[in-house]
Amino acid sequence: MEIQQLLSKYMLEISKVDDENKLYSALVGILKRILDFQVLNVLKDKELIYSEPWDVTIAKEYYADYLAWVEERLHPTFLPFEDIYVGLIPIFKGSNVLSLIVILTTNEPTAEVIDYLQLIAYLSGITLENLRLFKIVDDSRQYYETIINVSNDGIIVFKDHEVEFKNIKAEQILNEHNRLLDEILKNIEN
């Protein structure tokens, strides 16, 4: 498949992900189109967090000595071992490695494929960081909503004269007094 098509397919696949495992699953689908690999492992802080097939692990002795070097270079590397290659693909944002893909393949990839892997690694790093930030924001939102919902006061937040948020007590009060919301909006406008 042509690189332009692969990139379009990749962008389509990652646009659907909403958690880290789905990102890695989408990456497996894309990588299978460009690399004939037997096993794929994803490491985070040197610990296995994802595997394809799910129950197969690549022995650390193949790659452990090269982890620091790959994390420093931030570039995909394929190491030859007898009749296989061990691929190390850092998923990064800026100079931070967020995770590392380890692949077993029988074919050495071309320079063009390695460049494509570099682009995928970078874009995946941005996606992974965004997923983590969205989770932090969502967790914070849930935390503050919980605190606000505990209040005995009715709290309503407006945005452009529309209700953006209301706590449980405000919902209860508005249900008991149907015209109260209209009165509040009139007072805001005046």
PDB file of C-alpha atoms in Angstrom:
ATOM      1  CA  MET A   1       0.000   0.000   0.000  1.00  0.00           C
ATOM      2  CA  GLU A   2       1.267   3.475  -0.851  1.00  0.00           C
ATOM      3  CA  ILE A   3       2.553   5.637   2.015  1.00  0.00           C
ATOM      4  CA  GLN A   4      -0.080   8.346   1.414  1.00  0.00           C
ATOM      5  CA  GLN A   5      -2.866   5.764   1.688  1.00  0.00           C
ATOM      6  CA  LEU A   6      -1.300   4.257   4.794  1.00  0.00           C
ATOM      7  CA  LEU A   7      -1.100   7.664   6.431  1.00  0.00           C
ATOM      8  CA  SER A   8      -4.758   8.350   5.605  1.00  0.00           C
ATOM      9  CA  LYS A   9      -5.729   4.945   6.983  1.00  0.00           C
ATOM     10  CA  TYR A  10      -3.689   5.605  10.127  1.00  0.00           C
ATOM     11  CA  MET A  11      -5.345   9.000  10.687  1.00  0.00           C
ATOM     12  CA  LEU A  12      -8.771   7.410  10.259  1.00  0.00           C
ATOM     13  CA  GLU A  13      -7.948   4.625  12.726  1.00  0.00           C
ATOM     14  CA  ILE A  14      -6.537   6.853  15.475  1.00  0.00           C
ATOM     15  CA  SER A  15      -9.449   9.269  15.177  1.00  0.00           C
ATOM     16  CA  LYS A  16     -11.633   6.486  16.633  1.00  0.00           C
ATOM     17  CA  VAL A  17      -9.551   5.677  19.710  1.00  0.00           C
ATOM     18  CA  ASP A  18     -10.586   6.783  23.176  1.00  0.00           C
ATOM     19  CA  ASP A  19      -8.120   4.875  25.354  1.00  0.00           C
ATOM     20  CA  GLU A  20      -4.545   3.639  25.306  1.00  0.00           C
ATOM     21  CA  ASN A  21      -5.332  -0.002  24.474  1.00  0.00           C
ATOM     22  CA  LYS A  22      -7.476   1.011  21.499  1.00  0.00           C
ATOM     23  CA  LEU A  23      -4.571   3.109  20.236  1.00  0.00           C
ATOM     24  CA  TYR A  24      -2.256   0.094  20.384  1.00  0.00           C
ATOM     25  CA  SER A  25      -4.884  -2.089  18.727  1.00  0.00           C
ATOM     26  CA  ALA A  26      -5.201   0.459  15.898  1.00  0.00           C
ATOM     27  CA  LEU A  27      -1.398   0.546  15.597  1.00  0.00           C
ATOM     28  CA  VAL A  28      -1.319  -3.247  15.235  1.00  0.00           C
ATOM     29  CA  GLY A  29      -3.758  -3.001  12.328  1.00  0.00           C
ATOM     30  CA  ILE A  30      -1.670  -0.350  10.584  1.00  0.00           C
ATOM     31  CA  LEU A  31       1.678  -2.038  11.255  1.00  0.00           C
ATOM     32  CA  LYS A  32       0.380  -5.329   9.829  1.00  0.00           C
ATOM     33  CA  ARG A  33      -0.120  -3.506   6.519  1.00  0.00           C
ATOM     34  CA  ILE A  34       3.529  -2.494   6.289  1.00  0.00           C
ATOM     35  CA  LEU A  35       5.439  -5.114   8.301  1.00  0.00           C
ATOM     36  CA  ASP A  36       5.084  -8.856   8.393  1.00  0.00           C
ATOM     37  CA  PHE A  37       5.594  -9.349  12.124  1.00  0.00           C
ATOM     38  CA  GLN A  38       4.967 -12.371  14.301  1.00  0.00           C
ATOM     39  CA  VAL A  39       4.802 -10.723  17.726  1.00  0.00           C
ATOM     40  CA  LEU A  40       4.277  -7.180  18.969  1.00  0.00           C
ATOM     41  CA  ASN A  41       4.749  -6.072  22.580  1.00  0.00           C
ATOM     42  CA  VAL A  42       4.234  -2.601  24.009  1.00  0.00           C
ATOM     43  CA  LEU A  43       6.304  -1.556  27.013  1.00  0.00           C
ATOM     44  CA  LYS A  44       5.664   1.348  29.347  1.00  0.00           C
ATOM     45  CA  ASP A  45       8.344   2.046  31.933  1.00  0.00           C
ATOM     46  CA  LYS A  46       9.963  -1.239  30.790  1.00  0.00           C
ATOM     47  CA  GLU A  47       6.843  -3.236  31.743  1.00  0.00           C
ATOM     48  CA  LEU A  48       4.625  -5.082  29.266  1.00  0.00           C
ATOM     49  CA  ILE A  49       1.242  -3.352  28.869  1.00  0.00           C
ATOM     50  CA  TYR A  50      -0.004  -4.728  25.526  1.00  0.00           C
ATOM     51  CA  SER A  51       0.745  -7.770  23.400  1.00  0.00           C
ATOM     52  CA  GLU A  52      -0.296  -9.127  19.999  1.00  0.00           C
ATOM     53  CA  PRO A  53      -0.939 -12.043  20.135  1.00  0.00           C
ATOM     54  CA  TRP A  54      -2.103 -11.287  23.658  1.00  0.00           C
ATOM     55  CA  ASP A  55      -0.305 -14.184  25.357  1.00  0.00           C
ATOM     56  CA  VAL A  56       3.110 -13.972  23.648  1.00  0.00           C
ATOM     57  CA  THR A  57       6.025 -12.042  25.137  1.00  0.00           C
ATOM     58  CA  ILE A  58       9.321 -11.209  23.428  1.00  0.00           C
ATOM     59  CA  ALA A  59      12.304 -12.212  25.587  1.00  0.00           C
ATOM     60  CA  LYS A  60      13.985  -9.169  27.145  1.00  0.00           C
ATOM     61  CA  GLU A  61      17.445 -10.467  26.352  1.00  0.00           C
ATOM     62  CA  TYR A  62      16.834  -9.543  22.700  1.00  0.00           C
ATOM     63  CA  TYR A  63      16.416  -5.842  23.394  1.00  0.00           C
ATOM     64  CA  ALA A  64      17.174  -4.909  27.035  1.00  0.00           C
ATOM     65  CA  ASP A  65      20.702  -3.663  26.265  1.00  0.00           C
ATOM     66  CA  TYR A  66      19.380  -1.293  23.569  1.00  0.00           C
ATOM     67  CA  LEU A  67      16.498   0.383  25.429  1.00  0.00           C
ATOM     68  CA  ALA A  68      18.421   3.432  26.660  1.00  0.00           C
ATOM     69  CA  TRP A  69      20.002   3.936  23.240  1.00  0.00           C
ATOM     70  CA  VAL A  70      16.644   3.785  21.416  1.00  0.00           C
ATOM     71  CA  GLU A  71      15.002   6.076  23.978  1.00  0.00           C
ATOM     72  CA  GLU A  72      17.798   8.592  23.487  1.00  0.00           C
ATOM     73  CA  ARG A  73      17.670   8.454  19.669  1.00  0.00           C
ATOM     74  CA  LEU A  74      13.845   8.432  19.402  1.00  0.00           C
ATOM     75  CA  HIS A  75      14.132   6.562  16.119  1.00  0.00           C
ATOM     76  CA  PRO A  76      12.913   3.082  15.107  1.00  0.00           C
ATOM     77  CA  THR A  77      15.701   0.503  15.159  1.00  0.00           C
ATOM     78  CA  PHE A  78      15.793  -3.085  13.913  1.00  0.00           C
ATOM     79  CA  LEU A  79      18.375  -5.449  15.387  1.00  0.00           C
ATOM     80  CA  PRO A  80      19.365  -8.624  13.511  1.00  0.00           C
ATOM     81  CA  PHE A  81      19.378 -11.935  15.437  1.00  0.00           C
ATOM     82  CA  GLU A  82      20.036 -15.096  13.403  1.00  0.00           C
ATOM     83  CA  ASP A  83      16.933 -15.369  11.188  1.00  0.00           C
ATOM     84  CA  ILE A  84      14.795 -12.647  12.820  1.00  0.00           C
ATOM     85  CA  TYR A  85      14.851  -8.910  13.448  1.00  0.00           C
ATOM     86  CA  VAL A  86      13.821  -7.273  16.694  1.00  0.00           C
ATOM     87  CA  GLY A  87      12.267  -3.889  16.013  1.00  0.00           C
ATOM     88  CA  LEU A  88      12.240  -1.180  18.668  1.00  0.00           C
ATOM     89  CA  ILE A  89       9.861   1.685  17.921  1.00  0.00           C
ATOM     90  CA  PRO A  90       9.659   4.445  20.538  1.00  0.00           C
ATOM     91  CA  ILE A  91       6.300   6.200  20.887  1.00  0.00           C
ATOM     92  CA  PHE A  92       7.288   9.697  21.928  1.00  0.00           C
ATOM     93  CA  LYS A  93       6.214  13.288  22.383  1.00  0.00           C
ATOM     94  CA  GLY A  94       8.939  15.882  22.411  1.00  0.00           C
ATOM     95  CA  SER A  95      11.924  14.144  23.952  1.00  0.00           C
ATOM     96  CA  ASN A  96       9.844  11.909  26.240  1.00  0.00           C
ATOM     97  CA  VAL A  97       9.301   8.248  25.424  1.00  0.00           C
ATOM     98  CA  LEU A  98       5.732   7.398  26.411  1.00  0.00           C
ATOM     99  CA  SER A  99       5.924   3.737  25.431  1.00  0.00           C
ATOM    100  CA  LEU A 100       8.008   1.405  23.288  1.00  0.00           C
ATOM    101  CA  ILE A 101       6.828  -1.073  20.675  1.00  0.00           C
ATOM    102  CA  VAL A 102       8.943  -4.225  20.354  1.00  0.00           C
ATOM    103  CA  ILE A 103       8.367  -6.311  17.212  1.00  0.00           C
ATOM    104  CA  LEU A 104       9.662  -9.665  15.971  1.00  0.00           C
ATOM    105  CA  THR A 105       9.825  -9.888  12.180  1.00  0.00           C
ATOM    106  CA  THR A 106      11.649 -12.021   9.627  1.00  0.00           C
ATOM    107  CA  ASN A 107      12.150  -9.148   7.171  1.00  0.00           C
ATOM    108  CA  GLU A 108      14.349  -6.116   7.588  1.00  0.00           C
ATOM    109  CA  PRO A 109      12.294  -3.003   6.789  1.00  0.00           C
ATOM    110  CA  THR A 110      13.378  -0.546   4.102  1.00  0.00           C
ATOM    111  CA  ALA A 111      14.472   3.007   4.882  1.00  0.00           C
ATOM    112  CA  GLU A 112      11.095   4.232   3.586  1.00  0.00           C
ATOM    113  CA  VAL A 113       9.237   1.946   6.009  1.00  0.00           C
ATOM    114  CA  ILE A 114      11.437   3.089   8.905  1.00  0.00           C
ATOM    115  CA  ASP A 115      10.678   6.738   8.032  1.00  0.00           C
ATOM    116  CA  TYR A 116       6.974   5.894   8.011  1.00  0.00           C
ATOM    117  CA  LEU A 117       7.339   4.147  11.393  1.00  0.00           C
ATOM    118  CA  GLN A 118       9.020   7.292  12.729  1.00  0.00           C
ATOM    119  CA  LEU A 119       6.042   9.390  11.619  1.00  0.00           C
ATOM    120  CA  ILE A 120       3.559   6.911  13.109  1.00  0.00           C
ATOM    121  CA  ALA A 121       5.521   6.880  16.379  1.00  0.00           C
ATOM    122  CA  TYR A 122       5.428  10.661  16.600  1.00  0.00           C
ATOM    123  CA  LEU A 123       1.705  10.928  15.760  1.00  0.00           C
ATOM    124  CA  SER A 124       0.916   8.107  18.179  1.00  0.00           C
ATOM    125  CA  GLY A 125       2.842   9.923  20.893  1.00  0.00           C
ATOM    126  CA  ILE A 126       0.737  13.037  20.375  1.00  0.00           C
ATOM    127  CA  THR A 127      -2.430  10.927  20.428  1.00  0.00           C
ATOM    128  CA  LEU A 128      -1.322   9.083  23.561  1.00  0.00           C
ATOM    129  CA  GLU A 129      -0.495  12.327  25.357  1.00  0.00           C
ATOM    130  CA  ASN A 130      -3.866  13.800  24.348  1.00  0.00           C
ATOM    131  CA  LEU A 131      -5.671  10.699  25.640  1.00  0.00           C
ATOM    132  CA  ARG A 132      -3.878  11.030  28.968  1.00  0.00           C
ATOM    133  CA  LEU A 133      -4.672  14.754  29.200  1.00  0.00           C
ATOM    134  CA  PHE A 134      -8.347  14.151  28.357  1.00  0.00           C
ATOM    135  CA  LYS A 135      -8.481  11.578  31.145  1.00  0.00           C
ATOM    136  CA  ILE A 136      -6.948  14.027  33.631  1.00  0.00           C
ATOM    137  CA  VAL A 137      -9.449  16.729  32.641  1.00  0.00           C
ATOM    138  CA  ASP A 138     -12.385  14.303  32.773  1.00  0.00           C
ATOM    139  CA  ASP A 139     -11.310  12.958  36.173  1.00  0.00           C
ATOM    140  CA  SER A 140     -11.014  16.532  37.481  1.00  0.00           C
ATOM    141  CA  ARG A 141     -14.439  17.412  36.094  1.00  0.00           C
ATOM    142  CA  GLN A 142     -15.992  14.386  37.798  1.00  0.00           C
ATOM    143  CA  TYR A 143     -14.231  15.247  41.054  1.00  0.00           C
ATOM    144  CA  TYR A 144     -15.494  18.842  41.073  1.00  0.00           C
ATOM    145  CA  GLU A 145     -19.002  17.803  40.036  1.00  0.00           C
ATOM    146  CA  THR A 146     -19.060  15.408  42.984  1.00  0.00           C
ATOM    147  CA  ILE A 147     -18.028  18.197  45.351  1.00  0.00           C
ATOM    148  CA  ILE A 148     -20.613  20.600  43.899  1.00  0.00           C
ATOM    149  CA  ASN A 149     -23.347  17.961  44.054  1.00  0.00           C
ATOM    150  CA  VAL A 150     -22.763  17.507  47.790  1.00  0.00           C
ATOM    151  CA  SER A 151     -23.680  21.164  48.401  1.00  0.00           C
ATOM    152  CA  ASN A 152     -27.055  21.954  49.966  1.00  0.00           C
ATOM    153  CA  ASP A 153     -27.268  25.033  47.716  1.00  0.00           C
ATOM    154  CA  GLY A 154     -28.577  24.906  44.184  1.00  0.00           C
ATOM    155  CA  ILE A 155     -25.780  25.788  41.780  1.00  0.00           C
ATOM    156  CA  ILE A 156     -26.367  26.628  38.111  1.00  0.00           C
ATOM    157  CA  VAL A 157     -23.655  27.555  35.612  1.00  0.00           C
ATOM    158  CA  PHE A 158     -24.693  29.461  32.483  1.00  0.00           C
ATOM    159  CA  LYS A 159     -22.859  29.873  29.209  1.00  0.00           C
ATOM    160  CA  ASP A 160     -24.337  32.129  26.523  1.00  0.00           C
ATOM    161  CA  HIS A 161     -27.678  32.192  28.357  1.00  0.00           C
ATOM    162  CA  GLU A 162     -27.861  28.392  28.312  1.00  0.00           C
ATOM    163  CA  VAL A 163     -27.505  26.076  31.289  1.00  0.00           C
ATOM    164  CA  GLU A 164     -24.030  24.574  31.111  1.00  0.00           C
ATOM    165  CA  PHE A 165     -24.238  22.709  34.416  1.00  0.00           C
ATOM    166  CA  LYS A 166     -26.580  22.362  37.362  1.00  0.00           C
ATOM    167  CA  ASN A 167     -26.035  20.364  40.488  1.00  0.00           C
ATOM    168  CA  ILE A 168     -28.532  17.889  41.931  1.00  0.00           C
ATOM    169  CA  LYS A 169     -30.006  20.428  44.366  1.00  0.00           C
ATOM    170  CA  ALA A 170     -30.550  22.992  41.571  1.00  0.00           C
ATOM    171  CA  GLU A 171     -32.242  20.303  39.474  1.00  0.00           C
ATOM    172  CA  GLN A 172     -34.549  19.515  42.389  1.00  0.00           C
ATOM    173  CA  ILE A 173     -35.398  23.200  42.986  1.00  0.00           C
ATOM    174  CA  LEU A 174     -36.041  23.867  39.284  1.00  0.00           C
ATOM    175  CA  ASN A 175     -38.335  20.848  39.072  1.00  0.00           C
ATOM    176  CA  GLU A 176     -40.347  22.162  42.037  1.00  0.00           C
ATOM    177  CA  HIS A 177     -40.485  25.758  40.700  1.00  0.00           C
ATOM    178  CA  ASN A 178     -41.022  25.644  36.939  1.00  0.00           C
ATOM    179  CA  ARG A 179     -40.672  29.398  36.281  1.00  0.00           C
ATOM    180  CA  LEU A 180     -37.582  29.954  38.414  1.00  0.00           C
ATOM    181  CA  LEU A 181     -35.130  29.362  35.553  1.00  0.00           C
ATOM    182  CA  ASP A 182     -36.884  32.010  33.422  1.00  0.00           C
ATOM    183  CA  GLU A 183     -36.721  34.471  36.327  1.00  0.00           C
ATOM    184  CA  ILE A 184     -33.014  33.822  36.816  1.00  0.00           C
ATOM    185  CA  LEU A 185     -32.349  34.399  33.101  1.00  0.00           C
ATOM    186  CA  LYS A 186     -34.334  37.686  33.183  1.00  0.00           C
ATOM    187  CA  ASN A 187     -32.286  38.881  36.160  1.00  0.00           C
ATOM    188  CA  ILE A 188     -29.037  37.982  34.406  1.00  0.00           C
ATOM    189  CA  GLU A 189     -30.032  39.928  31.283  1.00  0.00           C
ATOM    190  CA  ASN A 190     -30.982  43.017  33.332  1.00  0.00           C
TER     191      ASN A 190
END
